[in-house]
Short mmCIF file of C-alpha atoms in Angstrom, two decimals:
data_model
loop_
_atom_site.label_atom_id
_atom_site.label_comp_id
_atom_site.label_asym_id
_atom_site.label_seq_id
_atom_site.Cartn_x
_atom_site.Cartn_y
_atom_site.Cartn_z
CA UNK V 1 33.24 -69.57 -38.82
CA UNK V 2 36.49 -68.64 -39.46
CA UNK V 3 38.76 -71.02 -41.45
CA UNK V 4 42.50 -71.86 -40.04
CA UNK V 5 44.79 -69.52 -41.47
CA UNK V 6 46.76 -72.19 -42.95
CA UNK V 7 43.58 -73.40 -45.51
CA UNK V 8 43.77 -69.67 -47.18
CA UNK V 9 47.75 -69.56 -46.94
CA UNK V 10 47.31 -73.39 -49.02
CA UNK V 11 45.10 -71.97 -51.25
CA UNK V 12 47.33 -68.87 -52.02
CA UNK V 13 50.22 -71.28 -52.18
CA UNK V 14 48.60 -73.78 -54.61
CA UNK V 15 47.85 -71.48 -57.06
CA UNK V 16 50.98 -69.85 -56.82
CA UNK V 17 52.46 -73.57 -58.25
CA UNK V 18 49.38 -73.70 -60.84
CA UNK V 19 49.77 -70.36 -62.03
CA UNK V 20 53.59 -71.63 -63.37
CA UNK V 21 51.76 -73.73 -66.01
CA UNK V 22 48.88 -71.83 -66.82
CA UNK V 23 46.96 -68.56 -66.40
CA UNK V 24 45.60 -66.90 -64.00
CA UNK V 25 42.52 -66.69 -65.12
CA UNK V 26 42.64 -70.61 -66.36
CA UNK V 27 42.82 -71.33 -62.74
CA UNK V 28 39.22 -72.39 -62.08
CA UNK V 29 38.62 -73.02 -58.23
CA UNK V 30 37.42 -76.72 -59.34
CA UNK V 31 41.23 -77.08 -60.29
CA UNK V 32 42.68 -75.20 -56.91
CA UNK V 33 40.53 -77.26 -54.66
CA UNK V 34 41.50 -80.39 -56.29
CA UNK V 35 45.21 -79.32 -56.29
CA UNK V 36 44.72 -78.33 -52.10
CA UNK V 37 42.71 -81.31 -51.43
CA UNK V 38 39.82 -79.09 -50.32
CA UNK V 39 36.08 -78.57 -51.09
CA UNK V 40 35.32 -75.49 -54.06
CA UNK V 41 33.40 -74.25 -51.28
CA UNK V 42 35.91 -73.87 -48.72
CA UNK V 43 37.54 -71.79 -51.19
CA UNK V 44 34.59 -69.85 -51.82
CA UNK V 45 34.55 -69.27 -48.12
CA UNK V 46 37.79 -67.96 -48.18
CA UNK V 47 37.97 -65.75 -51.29
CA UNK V 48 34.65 -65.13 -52.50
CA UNK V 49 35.27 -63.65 -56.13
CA UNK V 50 38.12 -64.37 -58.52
CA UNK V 51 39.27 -60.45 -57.33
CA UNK V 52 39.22 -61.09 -53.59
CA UNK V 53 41.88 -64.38 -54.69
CA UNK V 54 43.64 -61.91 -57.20
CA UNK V 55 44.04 -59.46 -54.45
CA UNK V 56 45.34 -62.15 -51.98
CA UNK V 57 47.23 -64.10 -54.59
CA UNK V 58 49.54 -60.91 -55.02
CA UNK V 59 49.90 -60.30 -51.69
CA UNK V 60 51.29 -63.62 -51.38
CA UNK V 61 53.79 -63.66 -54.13
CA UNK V 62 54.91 -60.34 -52.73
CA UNK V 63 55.92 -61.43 -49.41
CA UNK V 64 57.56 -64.14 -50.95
CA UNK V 65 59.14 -64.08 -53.60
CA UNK V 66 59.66 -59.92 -54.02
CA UNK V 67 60.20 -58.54 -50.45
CA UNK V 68 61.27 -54.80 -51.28
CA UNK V 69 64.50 -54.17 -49.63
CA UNK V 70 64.40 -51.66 -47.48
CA UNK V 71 65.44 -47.83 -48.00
CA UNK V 72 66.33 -44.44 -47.17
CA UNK V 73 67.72 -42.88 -49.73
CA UNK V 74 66.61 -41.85 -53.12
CA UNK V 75 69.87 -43.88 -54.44
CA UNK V 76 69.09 -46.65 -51.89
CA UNK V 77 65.21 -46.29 -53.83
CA UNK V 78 66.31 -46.97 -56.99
CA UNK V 79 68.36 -49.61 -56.07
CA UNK V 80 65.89 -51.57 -54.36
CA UNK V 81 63.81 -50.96 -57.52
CA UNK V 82 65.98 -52.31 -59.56
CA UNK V 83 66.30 -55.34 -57.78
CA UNK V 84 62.63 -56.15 -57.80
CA UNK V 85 62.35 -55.23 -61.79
CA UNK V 86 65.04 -57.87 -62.41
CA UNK V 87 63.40 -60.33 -59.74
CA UNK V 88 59.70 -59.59 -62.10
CA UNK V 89 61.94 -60.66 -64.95
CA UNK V 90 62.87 -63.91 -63.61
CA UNK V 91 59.07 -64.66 -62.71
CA UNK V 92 57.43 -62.72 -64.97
CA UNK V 93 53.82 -64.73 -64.71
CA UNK V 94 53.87 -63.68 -60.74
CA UNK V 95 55.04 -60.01 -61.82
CA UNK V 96 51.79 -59.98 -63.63
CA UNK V 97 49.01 -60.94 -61.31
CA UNK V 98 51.26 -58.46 -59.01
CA UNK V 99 50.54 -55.85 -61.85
CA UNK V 100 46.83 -57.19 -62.08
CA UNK V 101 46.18 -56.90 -58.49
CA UNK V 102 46.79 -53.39 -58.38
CA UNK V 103 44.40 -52.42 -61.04
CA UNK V 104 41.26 -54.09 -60.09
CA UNK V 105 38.80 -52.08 -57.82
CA UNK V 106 39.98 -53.02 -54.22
CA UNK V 107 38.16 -55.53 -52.47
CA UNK V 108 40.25 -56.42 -49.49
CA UNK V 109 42.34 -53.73 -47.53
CA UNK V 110 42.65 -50.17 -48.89
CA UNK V 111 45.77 -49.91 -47.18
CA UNK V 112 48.28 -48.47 -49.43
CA UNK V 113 51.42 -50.79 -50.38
CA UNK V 114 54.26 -50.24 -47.90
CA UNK V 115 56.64 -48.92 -51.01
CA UNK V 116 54.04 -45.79 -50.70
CA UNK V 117 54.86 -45.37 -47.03
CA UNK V 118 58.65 -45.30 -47.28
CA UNK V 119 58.68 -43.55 -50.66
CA UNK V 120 56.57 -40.99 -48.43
CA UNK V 121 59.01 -41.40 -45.80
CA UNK V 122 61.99 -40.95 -47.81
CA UNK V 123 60.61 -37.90 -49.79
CA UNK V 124 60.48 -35.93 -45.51
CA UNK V 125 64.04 -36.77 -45.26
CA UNK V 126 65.79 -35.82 -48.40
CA UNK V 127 63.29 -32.67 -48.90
CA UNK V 128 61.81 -31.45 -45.70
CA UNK V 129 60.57 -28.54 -46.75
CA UNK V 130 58.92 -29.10 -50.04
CA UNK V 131 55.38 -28.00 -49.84
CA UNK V 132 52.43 -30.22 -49.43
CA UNK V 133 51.41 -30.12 -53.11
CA UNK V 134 55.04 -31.05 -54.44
CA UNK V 135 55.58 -33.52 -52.19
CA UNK V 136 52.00 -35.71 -53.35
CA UNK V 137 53.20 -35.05 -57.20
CA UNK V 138 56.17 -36.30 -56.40
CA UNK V 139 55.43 -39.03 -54.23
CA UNK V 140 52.82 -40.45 -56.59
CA UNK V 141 55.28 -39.96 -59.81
CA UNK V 142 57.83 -42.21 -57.86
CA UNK V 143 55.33 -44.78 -56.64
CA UNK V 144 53.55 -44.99 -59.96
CA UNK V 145 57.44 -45.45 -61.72
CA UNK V 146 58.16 -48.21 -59.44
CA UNK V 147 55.44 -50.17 -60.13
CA UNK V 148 54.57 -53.46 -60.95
CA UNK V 149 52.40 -51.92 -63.36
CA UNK V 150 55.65 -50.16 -65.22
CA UNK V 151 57.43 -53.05 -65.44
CA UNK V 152 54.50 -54.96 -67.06
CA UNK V 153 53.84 -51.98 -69.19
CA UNK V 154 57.16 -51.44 -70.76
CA UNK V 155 57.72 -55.83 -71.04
CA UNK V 156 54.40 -56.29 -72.96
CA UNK V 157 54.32 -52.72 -74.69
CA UNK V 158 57.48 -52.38 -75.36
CA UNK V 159 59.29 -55.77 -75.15
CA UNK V 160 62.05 -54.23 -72.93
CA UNK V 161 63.99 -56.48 -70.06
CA UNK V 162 64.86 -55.61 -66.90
CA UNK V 163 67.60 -53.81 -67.66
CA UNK V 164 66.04 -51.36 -69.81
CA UNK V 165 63.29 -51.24 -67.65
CA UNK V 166 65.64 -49.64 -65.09
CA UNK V 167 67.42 -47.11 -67.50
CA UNK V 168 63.37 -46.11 -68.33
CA UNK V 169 62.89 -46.29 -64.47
CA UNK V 170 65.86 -43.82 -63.69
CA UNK V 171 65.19 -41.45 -66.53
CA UNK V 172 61.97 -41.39 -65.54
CA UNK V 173 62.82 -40.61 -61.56
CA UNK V 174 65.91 -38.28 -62.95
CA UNK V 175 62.94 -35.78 -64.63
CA UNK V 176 60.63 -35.73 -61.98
CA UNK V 177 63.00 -34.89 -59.31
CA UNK V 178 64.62 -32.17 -61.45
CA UNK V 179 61.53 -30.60 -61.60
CA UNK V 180 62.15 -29.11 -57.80
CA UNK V 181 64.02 -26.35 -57.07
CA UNK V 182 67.60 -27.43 -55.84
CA UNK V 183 67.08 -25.62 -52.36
CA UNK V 184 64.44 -28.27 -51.88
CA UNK V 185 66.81 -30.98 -50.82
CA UNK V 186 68.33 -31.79 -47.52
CA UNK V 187 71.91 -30.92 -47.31
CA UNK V 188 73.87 -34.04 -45.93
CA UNK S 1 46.36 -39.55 -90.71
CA UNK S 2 44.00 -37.23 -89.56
CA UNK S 3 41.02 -39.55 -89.11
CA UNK S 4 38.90 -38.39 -86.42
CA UNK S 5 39.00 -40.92 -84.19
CA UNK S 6 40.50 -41.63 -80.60
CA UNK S 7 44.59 -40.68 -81.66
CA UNK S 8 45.16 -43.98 -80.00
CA UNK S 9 43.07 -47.10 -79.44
CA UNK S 10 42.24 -48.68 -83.24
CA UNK S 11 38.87 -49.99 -82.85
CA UNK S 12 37.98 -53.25 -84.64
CA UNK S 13 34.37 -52.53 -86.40
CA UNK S 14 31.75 -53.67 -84.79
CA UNK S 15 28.49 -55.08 -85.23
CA UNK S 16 25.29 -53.66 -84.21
CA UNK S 17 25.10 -56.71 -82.09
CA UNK S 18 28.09 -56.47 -80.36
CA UNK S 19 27.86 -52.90 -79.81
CA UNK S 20 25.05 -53.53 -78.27
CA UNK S 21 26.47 -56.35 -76.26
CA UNK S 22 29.62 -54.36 -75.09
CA UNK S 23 27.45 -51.14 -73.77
CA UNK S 24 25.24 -53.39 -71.79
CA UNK S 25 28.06 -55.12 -70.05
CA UNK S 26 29.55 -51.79 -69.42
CA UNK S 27 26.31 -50.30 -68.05
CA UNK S 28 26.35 -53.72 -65.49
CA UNK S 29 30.11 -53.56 -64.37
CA UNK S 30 28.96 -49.95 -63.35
CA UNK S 31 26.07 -51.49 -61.30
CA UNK S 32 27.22 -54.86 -60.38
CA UNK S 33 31.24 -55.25 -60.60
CA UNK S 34 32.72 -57.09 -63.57
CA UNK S 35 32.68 -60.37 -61.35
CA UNK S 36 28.60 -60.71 -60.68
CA UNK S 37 27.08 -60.35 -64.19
CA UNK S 38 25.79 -63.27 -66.23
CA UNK S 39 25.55 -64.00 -69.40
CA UNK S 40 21.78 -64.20 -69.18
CA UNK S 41 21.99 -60.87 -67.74
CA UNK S 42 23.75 -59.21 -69.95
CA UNK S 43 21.54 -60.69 -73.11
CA UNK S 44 18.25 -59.78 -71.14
CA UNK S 45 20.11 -56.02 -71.13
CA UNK S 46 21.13 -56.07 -74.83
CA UNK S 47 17.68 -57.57 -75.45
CA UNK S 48 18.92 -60.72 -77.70
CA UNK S 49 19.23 -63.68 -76.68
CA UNK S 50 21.93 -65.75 -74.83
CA UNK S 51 23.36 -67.52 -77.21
CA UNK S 52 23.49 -64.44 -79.41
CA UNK S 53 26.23 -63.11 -76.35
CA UNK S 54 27.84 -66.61 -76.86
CA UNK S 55 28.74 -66.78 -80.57
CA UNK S 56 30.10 -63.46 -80.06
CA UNK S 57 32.08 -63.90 -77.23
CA UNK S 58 32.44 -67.27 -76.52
CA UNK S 59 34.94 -66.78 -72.81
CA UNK S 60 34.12 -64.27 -70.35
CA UNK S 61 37.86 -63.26 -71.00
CA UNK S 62 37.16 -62.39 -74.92
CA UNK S 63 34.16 -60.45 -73.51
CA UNK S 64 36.31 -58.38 -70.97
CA UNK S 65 38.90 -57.76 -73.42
CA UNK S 66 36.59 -56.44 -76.42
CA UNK S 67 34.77 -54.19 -73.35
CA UNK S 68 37.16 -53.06 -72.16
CA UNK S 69 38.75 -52.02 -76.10
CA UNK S 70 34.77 -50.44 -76.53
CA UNK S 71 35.31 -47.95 -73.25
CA UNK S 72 38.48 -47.09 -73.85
CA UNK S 73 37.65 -45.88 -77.70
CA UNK S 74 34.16 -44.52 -76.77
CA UNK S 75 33.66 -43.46 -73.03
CA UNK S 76 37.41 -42.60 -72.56
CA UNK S 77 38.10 -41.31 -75.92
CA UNK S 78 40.37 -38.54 -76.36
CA UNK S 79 41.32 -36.35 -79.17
CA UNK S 80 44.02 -36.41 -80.73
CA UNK S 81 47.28 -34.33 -79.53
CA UNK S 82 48.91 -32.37 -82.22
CA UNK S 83 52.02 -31.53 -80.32
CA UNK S 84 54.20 -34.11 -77.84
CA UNK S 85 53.96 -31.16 -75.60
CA UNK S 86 50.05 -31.30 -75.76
CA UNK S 87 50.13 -34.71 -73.90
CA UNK S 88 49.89 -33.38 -70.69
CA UNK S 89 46.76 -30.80 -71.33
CA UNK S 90 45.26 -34.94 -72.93
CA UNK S 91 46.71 -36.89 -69.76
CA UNK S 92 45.07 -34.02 -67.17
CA UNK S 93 41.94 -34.57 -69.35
CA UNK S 94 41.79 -38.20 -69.76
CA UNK S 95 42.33 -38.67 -65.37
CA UNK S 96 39.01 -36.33 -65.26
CA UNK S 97 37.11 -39.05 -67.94
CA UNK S 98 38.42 -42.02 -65.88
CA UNK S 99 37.31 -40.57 -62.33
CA UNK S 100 34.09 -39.82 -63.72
CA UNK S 101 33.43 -43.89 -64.52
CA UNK S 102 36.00 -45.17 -61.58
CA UNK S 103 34.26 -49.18 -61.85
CA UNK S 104 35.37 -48.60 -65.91
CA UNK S 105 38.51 -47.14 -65.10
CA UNK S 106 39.41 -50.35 -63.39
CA UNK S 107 38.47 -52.62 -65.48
CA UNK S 108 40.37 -51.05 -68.58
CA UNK S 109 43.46 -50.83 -66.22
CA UNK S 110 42.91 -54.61 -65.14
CA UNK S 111 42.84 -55.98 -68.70
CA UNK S 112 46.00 -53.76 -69.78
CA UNK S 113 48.34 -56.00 -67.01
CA UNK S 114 47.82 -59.21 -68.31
CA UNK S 115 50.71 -59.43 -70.37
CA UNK S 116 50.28 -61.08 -73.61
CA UNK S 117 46.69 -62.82 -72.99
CA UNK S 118 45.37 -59.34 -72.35
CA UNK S 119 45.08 -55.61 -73.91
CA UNK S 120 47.87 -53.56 -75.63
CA UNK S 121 49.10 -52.13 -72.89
CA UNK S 122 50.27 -48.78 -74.81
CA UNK S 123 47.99 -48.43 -77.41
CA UNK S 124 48.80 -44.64 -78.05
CA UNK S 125 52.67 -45.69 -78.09
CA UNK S 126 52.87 -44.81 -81.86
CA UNK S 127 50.81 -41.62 -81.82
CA UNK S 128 53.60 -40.17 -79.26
CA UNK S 129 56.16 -41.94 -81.46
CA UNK S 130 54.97 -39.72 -84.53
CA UNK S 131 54.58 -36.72 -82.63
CA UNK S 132 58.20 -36.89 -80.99
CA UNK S 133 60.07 -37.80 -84.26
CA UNK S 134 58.17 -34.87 -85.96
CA UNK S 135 59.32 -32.38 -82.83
CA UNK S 136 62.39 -33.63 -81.37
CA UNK S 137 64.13 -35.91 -83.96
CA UNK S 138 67.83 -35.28 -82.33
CA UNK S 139 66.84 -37.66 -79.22
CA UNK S 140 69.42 -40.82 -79.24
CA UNK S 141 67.91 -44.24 -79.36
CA UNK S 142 67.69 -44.86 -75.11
CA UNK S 143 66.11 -41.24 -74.74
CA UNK S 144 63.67 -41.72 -76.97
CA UNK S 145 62.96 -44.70 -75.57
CA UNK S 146 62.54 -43.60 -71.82
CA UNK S 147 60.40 -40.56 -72.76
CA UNK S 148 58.08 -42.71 -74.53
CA UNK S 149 57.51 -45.14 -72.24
CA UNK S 150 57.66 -42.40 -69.15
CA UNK S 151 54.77 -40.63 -71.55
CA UNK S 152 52.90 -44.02 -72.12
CA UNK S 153 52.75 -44.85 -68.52
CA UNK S 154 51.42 -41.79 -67.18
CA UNK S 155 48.81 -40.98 -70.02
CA UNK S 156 46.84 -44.91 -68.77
CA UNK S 157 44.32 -44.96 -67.08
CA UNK S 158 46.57 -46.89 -64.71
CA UNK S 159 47.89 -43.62 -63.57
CA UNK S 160 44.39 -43.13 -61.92
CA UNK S 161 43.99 -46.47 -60.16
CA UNK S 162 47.54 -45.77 -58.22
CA UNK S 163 47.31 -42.57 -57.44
CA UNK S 164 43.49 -42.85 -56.20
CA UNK S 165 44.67 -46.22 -54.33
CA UNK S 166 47.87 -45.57 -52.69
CA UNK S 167 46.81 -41.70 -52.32
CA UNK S 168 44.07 -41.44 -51.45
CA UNK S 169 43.45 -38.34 -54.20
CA UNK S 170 40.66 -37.01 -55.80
CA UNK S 171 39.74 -36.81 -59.31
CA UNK S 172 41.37 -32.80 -58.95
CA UNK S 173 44.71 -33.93 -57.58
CA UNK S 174 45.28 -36.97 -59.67
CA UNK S 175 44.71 -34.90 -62.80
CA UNK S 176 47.05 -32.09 -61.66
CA UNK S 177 49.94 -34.72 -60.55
CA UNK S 178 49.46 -36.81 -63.47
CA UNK S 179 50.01 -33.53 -65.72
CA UNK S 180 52.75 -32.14 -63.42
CA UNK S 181 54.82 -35.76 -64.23
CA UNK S 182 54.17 -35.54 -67.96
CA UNK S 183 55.64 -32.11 -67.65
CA UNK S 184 58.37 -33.24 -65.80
CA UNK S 185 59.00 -36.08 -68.67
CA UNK S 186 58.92 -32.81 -71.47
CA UNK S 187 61.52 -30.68 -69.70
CA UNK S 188 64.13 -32.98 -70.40
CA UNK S 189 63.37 -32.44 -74.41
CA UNK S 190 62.69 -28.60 -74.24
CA UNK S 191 65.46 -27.25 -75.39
CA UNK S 192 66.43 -29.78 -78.11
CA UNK S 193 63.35 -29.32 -80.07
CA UNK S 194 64.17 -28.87 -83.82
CA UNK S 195 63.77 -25.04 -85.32
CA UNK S 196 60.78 -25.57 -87.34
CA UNK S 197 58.89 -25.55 -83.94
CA UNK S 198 60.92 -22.67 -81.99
CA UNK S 199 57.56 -21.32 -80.46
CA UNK S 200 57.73 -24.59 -78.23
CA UNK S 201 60.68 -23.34 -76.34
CA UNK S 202 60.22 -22.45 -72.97
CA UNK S 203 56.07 -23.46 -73.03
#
């Protein structure tokens, strides 16, 4: 049977208000179904392993607390990178199991992130006629730049704020799309 | 210096115990996932007793983390670059290690993005540091900085996860874009490399 969709939004949501005091992985389902008012085994119901909540957790904080603003442009891009790097920095323990989620071995949809998409989108505006090849190294250089992942990298490896983290971010974007030839890009 | 080991990851010595303890658990992540294996299981693998897996590692956490420290300086070791401009022949390498052991892969990516309860996230930071400073000393402070970290990112196994996940590519592809970026990252630096390396130019 399938549970109402408001039991496994609850459960997202309740651990999204434990997880500002402790851990993820301190966040035993004993403690989430106490905090929902739920059975453990509802919640095992709903997210059967500690990755399938993980995976959903993200999601979650994604759509709520760091919707990517929308873009175009390769300026437009950066900017709405920026924006989420500083919006990591003012909940960094959320940035992290955003991070998280995207390295454990998928267990719910394979779909890629909708970032991907519109950096893929962007890329067959600005440089129509780059060749297939190009266009996946430098689709995947971007997405893997912008990532959740980058941030955490650079704040735990490198104990660099937001700010930094966007001069790294463009410097980083700034050599990878140097590397195509100039006739590459759409002339406005 | 010049110690034969990984160039990045400094492994705390082990035990013939734990060794034994660590390369069972990997050998069950790669049949199981991380999330189904026991305790019990693991100690009937290692052939010691539970309690033996216990003293060592007394949270499932402190066993992921020293697992996922064992892969990354055995399975995924690498040798050491001699040259900043080797990295990218090491990252191309490293993305053909990690797609050979994908269920691995993921869980040394996983425990690198837990922030401070979790692995060094850069572990060959300081190798690249060395290597740079040696090859390109003129680099201001922020330059330095963003090549580094641009370096660091791509040459993780993280690299692999995203660009198999959102990509959909294969273990070919990943390695080729993975080396393309790292490229990228050392054309910036090219021409400002000092003159005691003046064959670099242009490579």
């Amino acid at each position: 049977m399938e549970e109402p969709v408001d039991t496994a939004t609850a459960i997202l949501a309740s651990a999204a208000v434990l997880l500002r005091e402790r851990t993820f992985d301190d966040i035993s389902y004993r403690a989430l179904a106490d905090e929902v008012g739920i059975s453990e085994r509802t919640i095992y119901r709903q997210y059967p392993t500690r990755a399938h909540l993980l995976a959903a957790l993200s999601n979650w904080i994604e759509q709520a607390c760091f919707p990517l603003p929308s873009f175009v442009t390769v300026s437009d891009f950066c900017a709405a990178v920026h924006e989420r790097f500083r919006a990591f920095d003012t909940l960094p323990a959320y940035a992290y199991v955003g991070a998280r989620a995207s390295a454990i071995s998928p267990t719910l949809d394979t779909e890629p992130a909708y970032i991907t998409r519109a950096i893929e989108a962007m890329l067959e505006v600005a440089a129509p006629t780059l060749n297939r090849r190009d266009r996946l190294r430098v689709a995947a250089s971007l997405r893997y730049f912008s990532s959740a992942m980058f941030w955490a990298r650079l704040r735990t490896g490198f104990d660099l704020d937001a700010g930094e983290i966007c001069d790294a971010f463009d410097h980083a974007v700034g050599t990878v799309l140097a590397r195509l030839p100039e006739a590459t890009w759409a002339q406005p | 210096m010049g110690a034969a080991v990984t160039g990045s990851t400094a492994v705390p010595a082990l035990s013939g115990t734990q060794g034994a303890i660590l390369a069972a658990y990997a050998e069950l992540i790669e049949e199981l996932g991380s999330d189904d294996v026991s305790y019990r299981v693991i100690a009937r693998r290692a052939g010691i007793a539970e309690r033996t897996v216990f003293r060592n590692y007394p949270t499932r956490v402190d066993l992921l983390l020293a697992t996922a420290a064992w892969i990354e300086a055995t399975l995924f070791a690498r040798e050491e670059s001699h040259s900043i401009f080797d990295v990218p022949l090491a990252i191309r390498e490293a993305m053909q290690r990690y797609d050979a052991r994908p269920e691995l892969a993921h869980v040394v990516a996983e425990t690198a993005m837990r922030g401070v309860s979790g692995a060094a996230p850069s572990p060959g930071r300081a190798q690249l540091e060395r290597l740079l400073d040696a090859e390109v000393p003129s680099l201001d402070p922020a330059q330095r900085r963003s090549v580094i970290a641009a370096l660091s990112h791509l040459d993780s196994v993280g690299t692999w996860v995203t660009f198999r996940r959102e990509f959909g590519m294969d273990g070919r592809d990943i390695a080729d874009a993975a080396a393309w970026a790292a490229e990228a990252v050392l054309d910036t630096i090219r021409d400002r490399v000092t003159p005691a390396y003046p064959w670099r130019r242009g490579r």
